[in-house]
Amino acid sequence: MTVTRTTWQTLRALTPAVVGGSLLAILGLVVVRACVPAATLEASNDVIGNYLQTLGGIYAVLLAFVVVIVWQQFNDARLNVETEANEIADLFRTSQGMPPTQRGRMADCLARYVDAVLAQDWPAMQVNDEAVLERVGHILDEISEVLHAFEPGSTCHQSLHAESLARFNDLSDARSMRLSSSRARIPSALRWLLYTGALILVGSTWLFAVDSFVIHAIVTGALAAGVSHVIYVIEDLDDSFGGAWQVPREPFERVRAHMRRRGSREE
């Protein structure tokens, strides 16, 4: 069964990134205030303010752009999982009209495939273990062999056979799309730009001359925390099948439950 991630678990995963980013920013502020005279910073306050406003606007646009990209990737991955699970259900229902021998072999292969996807594919997609993914894919080869070896003896079975082949091809395509979405990542250059921009933006707040260190630290820490939060969300959503908010497994679990209920009724 899929473990539902609670609010507490999500916060526990998010806290180190947010708190760590905020503390590092405040530490940098302490170093700058200790090394640079306040009079030097005060002389350039107006210039730094205009510069920071422009830089913040540019970086905000970049963050929004990347968030949209990874959210679209995540939604595509979720849609691919739903599509594949639906194709399995359709193929299972269609194969129920086949003769008992072929029907039993198809049901067995599909059940093993769903179990393998949940138990092996998901962990393998998290670490890009191609060997495991290929081994699970061999179960589809077994389904293909069953379909190709089946010789329809009636018009009804011919129609079922043709429909089963179509559903199988769609299932194979859906698996390929799911695996492709698990490998999708934002470009490395864009990731470096995100982190470099965050460092420059937060570091620029150190150049202000603020009389109260507490106020300066709060502003700097809050900005760093906000940026760290968004970057954490980007990194997590970019890993659709391994992050804290990974694509749910429920579609495959529903299909497995349906096939088991159907099988128990036939026994």
Tab-separated table of C-alpha atoms in Angstrom, residues 26-222:
chain	number	residue	atom	x	y	z
A	26	ILE	CA	22.141	35.473	8.486
A	27	LEU	CA	25.658	34.103	8.994
A	28	GLY	CA	26.789	35.867	5.824
A	29	LEU	CA	25.157	39.056	7.056
A	30	VAL	CA	27.097	38.843	10.326
A	31	VAL	CA	30.387	38.484	8.432
A	32	VAL	CA	29.665	41.418	6.111
A	33	ARG	CA	28.581	43.755	8.924
A	34	ALA	CA	31.730	42.849	10.825
A	35	CYS	CA	34.050	43.455	7.878
A	36	VAL	CA	32.469	46.416	6.047
A	37	PRO	CA	32.022	49.793	7.819
A	38	ALA	CA	28.399	50.962	8.098
A	39	ALA	CA	29.314	54.348	6.618
A	40	THR	CA	30.473	52.679	3.416
A	41	LEU	CA	27.157	50.853	3.041
A	42	GLU	CA	25.043	53.905	3.874
A	43	ALA	CA	26.514	55.881	0.967
A	44	SER	CA	25.172	53.390	-1.558
A	45	ASN	CA	21.785	52.531	-0.016
A	46	ASP	CA	19.747	54.182	-2.787
A	47	VAL	CA	21.752	52.515	-5.546
A	48	ILE	CA	21.543	49.096	-3.875
A	49	GLY	CA	17.797	49.508	-3.373
A	50	ASN	CA	17.140	50.109	-7.083
A	51	TYR	CA	19.533	47.325	-8.034
A	52	LEU	CA	17.939	44.836	-5.658
A	53	GLN	CA	14.447	45.707	-6.874
A	54	THR	CA	15.453	45.009	-10.473
A	55	LEU	CA	17.360	41.842	-9.599
A	56	GLY	CA	14.481	40.560	-7.453
A	57	GLY	CA	12.009	41.073	-10.275
A	58	ILE	CA	14.189	39.197	-12.763
A	59	TYR	CA	14.773	36.324	-10.347
A	60	ALA	CA	11.073	36.123	-9.497
A	61	VAL	CA	10.270	35.689	-13.195
A	62	LEU	CA	12.902	32.937	-13.431
A	63	LEU	CA	11.482	31.120	-10.400
A	64	ALA	CA	7.946	31.339	-11.748
A	65	PHE	CA	9.096	30.010	-15.131
A	66	VAL	CA	10.846	27.004	-13.590
A	67	VAL	CA	7.950	26.255	-11.244
A	68	VAL	CA	5.594	26.131	-14.233
A	69	ILE	CA	7.975	23.768	-16.047
A	70	VAL	CA	8.344	21.280	-13.194
A	71	TRP	CA	4.625	21.423	-12.358
A	72	GLN	CA	3.794	20.596	-15.970
A	73	GLN	CA	6.294	17.737	-15.919
A	74	PHE	CA	4.761	16.442	-12.699
A	75	ASN	CA	1.235	16.609	-14.113
A	76	ASP	CA	2.375	14.844	-17.288
A	77	ALA	CA	3.934	12.073	-15.188
A	78	ARG	CA	0.723	11.701	-13.177
A	79	LEU	CA	-1.325	11.571	-16.382
A	80	ASN	CA	0.992	8.914	-17.826
A	81	VAL	CA	0.492	6.743	-14.735
A	82	GLU	CA	-3.288	7.132	-14.970
A	83	THR	CA	-3.221	6.290	-18.677
A	84	GLU	CA	-1.112	3.171	-18.203
A	85	ALA	CA	-3.315	1.904	-15.389
A	86	ASN	CA	-6.408	2.457	-17.540
A	87	GLU	CA	-4.826	0.562	-20.426
A	88	ILE	CA	-4.102	-2.375	-18.113
A	89	ALA	CA	-7.707	-2.395	-16.935
A	90	ASP	CA	-8.999	-2.248	-20.525
A	91	LEU	CA	-6.718	-5.073	-21.646
A	92	PHE	CA	-7.752	-7.172	-18.652
A	93	ARG	CA	-11.456	-6.680	-19.357
A	94	THR	CA	-11.026	-7.416	-23.054
A	95	SER	CA	-9.065	-10.582	-22.374
A	96	GLN	CA	-11.900	-11.918	-20.205
A	97	GLY	CA	-13.734	-12.874	-23.404
A	98	MET	CA	-10.915	-15.171	-24.569
A	99	PRO	CA	-10.905	-18.946	-24.080
A	100	PRO	CA	-10.018	-20.065	-20.535
A	101	THR	CA	-6.379	-20.914	-21.293
A	102	GLN	CA	-5.524	-17.576	-22.867
A	103	ARG	CA	-7.674	-15.721	-20.347
A	104	GLY	CA	-5.803	-17.301	-17.441
A	105	ARG	CA	-2.370	-16.595	-18.921
A	106	MET	CA	-3.279	-12.985	-19.662
A	107	ALA	CA	-4.646	-12.447	-16.157
A	108	ASP	CA	-1.515	-13.961	-14.627
A	109	CYS	CA	0.836	-11.815	-16.733
A	110	LEU	CA	-1.096	-8.617	-16.057
A	111	ALA	CA	-1.218	-9.327	-12.321
A	112	ARG	CA	2.525	-9.950	-12.231
A	113	TYR	CA	3.128	-6.810	-14.240
A	114	VAL	CA	1.133	-4.606	-11.879
A	115	ASP	CA	2.843	-6.152	-8.848
A	116	ALA	CA	6.248	-5.614	-10.458
A	117	VAL	CA	5.490	-1.998	-11.319
A	118	LEU	CA	4.512	-1.226	-7.721
A	119	ALA	CA	7.271	-3.237	-6.038
A	120	GLN	CA	10.151	-2.749	-8.494
A	121	ASP	CA	9.480	-0.025	-11.055
A	122	TRP	CA	8.768	2.733	-8.541
A	123	PRO	CA	12.024	2.312	-6.553
A	124	ALA	CA	13.933	1.828	-9.831
A	125	MET	CA	12.536	5.060	-11.300
A	126	GLN	CA	13.739	6.944	-8.229
A	127	VAL	CA	17.360	5.952	-8.936
A	128	ASN	CA	17.154	5.395	-12.710
A	129	ASP	CA	17.936	1.681	-12.394
A	130	GLU	CA	17.586	0.696	-16.050
A	131	ALA	CA	18.317	-2.988	-15.376
A	132	VAL	CA	15.267	-3.353	-13.128
A	133	LEU	CA	13.066	-1.363	-15.507
A	134	GLU	CA	14.100	-3.603	-18.382
A	135	ARG	CA	13.424	-6.740	-16.341
A	136	VAL	CA	9.902	-5.588	-15.512
A	137	GLY	CA	9.361	-4.714	-19.161
A	138	HIS	CA	9.992	-8.345	-20.098
A	139	ILE	CA	6.603	-9.209	-18.608
A	140	LEU	CA	5.031	-7.237	-21.449
A	141	ASP	CA	6.976	-9.455	-23.841
A	142	GLU	CA	5.234	-12.443	-22.266
A	143	ILE	CA	1.843	-10.787	-22.859
A	144	SER	CA	2.845	-10.183	-26.464
A	145	GLU	CA	3.732	-13.848	-26.880
A	146	VAL	CA	0.338	-14.896	-25.502
A	147	LEU	CA	-1.476	-12.617	-27.936
A	148	HIS	CA	0.604	-13.648	-30.930
A	149	ALA	CA	0.199	-17.342	-30.154
A	150	PHE	CA	-3.595	-17.057	-29.856
A	151	GLU	CA	-5.454	-18.207	-32.960
A	152	PRO	CA	-9.073	-16.974	-32.885
A	153	GLY	CA	-11.596	-19.635	-33.801
A	154	SER	CA	-14.669	-17.450	-34.152
A	155	THR	CA	-15.659	-13.998	-35.291
A	156	CYS	CA	-16.121	-12.930	-31.674
A	157	HIS	CA	-12.642	-14.096	-30.725
A	158	GLN	CA	-11.197	-12.370	-33.788
A	159	SER	CA	-12.684	-9.083	-32.622
A	160	LEU	CA	-11.433	-9.624	-29.076
A	161	HIS	CA	-7.986	-10.531	-30.356
A	162	ALA	CA	-7.765	-7.408	-32.504
A	163	GLU	CA	-8.944	-5.218	-29.647
A	164	SER	CA	-6.501	-6.883	-27.231
A	165	LEU	CA	-3.606	-6.196	-29.604
A	166	ALA	CA	-4.645	-2.548	-29.842
A	167	ARG	CA	-4.916	-2.234	-26.061
A	168	PHE	CA	-1.539	-3.954	-25.629
A	169	ASN	CA	0.141	-1.524	-28.026
A	170	ASP	CA	-1.394	1.380	-26.126
A	171	LEU	CA	-0.167	-0.147	-22.857
A	172	SER	CA	3.378	-0.426	-24.222
A	173	ASP	CA	3.259	3.204	-25.341
A	174	ALA	CA	1.946	4.287	-21.936
A	175	ARG	CA	4.789	2.470	-20.163
A	176	SER	CA	7.327	4.195	-22.404
A	177	MET	CA	5.760	7.563	-21.628
A	178	ARG	CA	5.835	6.854	-17.883
A	179	LEU	CA	9.510	5.908	-17.976
A	180	SER	CA	10.319	8.956	-20.092
A	181	SER	CA	8.571	11.235	-17.601
A	182	SER	CA	10.536	9.646	-14.744
A	183	ARG	CA	13.772	10.643	-16.496
A	184	ALA	CA	12.684	14.211	-17.288
A	185	ARG	CA	14.700	16.830	-15.407
A	186	ILE	CA	15.236	20.548	-15.780
A	187	PRO	CA	18.533	21.331	-17.600
A	188	SER	CA	21.671	21.547	-15.471
A	189	ALA	CA	22.398	25.065	-16.744
A	190	LEU	CA	18.989	26.207	-15.533
A	191	ARG	CA	19.557	24.595	-12.146
A	192	TRP	CA	22.897	26.374	-11.758
A	193	LEU	CA	21.209	29.632	-12.728
A	194	LEU	CA	18.629	29.094	-10.001
A	195	TYR	CA	21.217	28.579	-7.268
A	196	THR	CA	23.556	31.306	-8.484
A	197	GLY	CA	20.677	33.773	-8.709
A	198	ALA	CA	19.540	32.871	-5.206
A	199	LEU	CA	23.038	33.409	-3.825
A	200	ILE	CA	23.404	36.791	-5.564
A	201	LEU	CA	19.933	37.941	-4.541
A	202	VAL	CA	20.302	37.034	-0.881
A	203	GLY	CA	23.893	38.264	-0.788
A	204	SER	CA	22.793	41.623	-2.145
A	205	THR	CA	20.725	42.239	0.989
A	206	TRP	CA	23.971	42.254	2.968
A	207	LEU	CA	24.952	45.511	1.202
A	208	PHE	CA	22.213	47.537	2.853
A	209	ALA	CA	23.015	49.724	5.837
A	210	VAL	CA	20.308	48.998	8.419
A	211	ASP	CA	20.765	50.431	11.898
A	212	SER	CA	19.071	47.521	13.659
A	213	PHE	CA	20.841	44.201	13.187
A	214	VAL	CA	17.702	42.350	14.273
A	215	ILE	CA	15.591	43.970	11.555
A	216	HIS	CA	18.305	43.375	8.978
A	217	ALA	CA	18.623	39.736	10.028
A	218	ILE	CA	14.861	39.175	9.882
A	219	VAL	CA	14.587	40.649	6.391
A	220	THR	CA	17.601	38.693	5.123
A	221	GLY	CA	16.543	35.428	6.761
A	222	ALA	CA	12.961	35.732	5.532
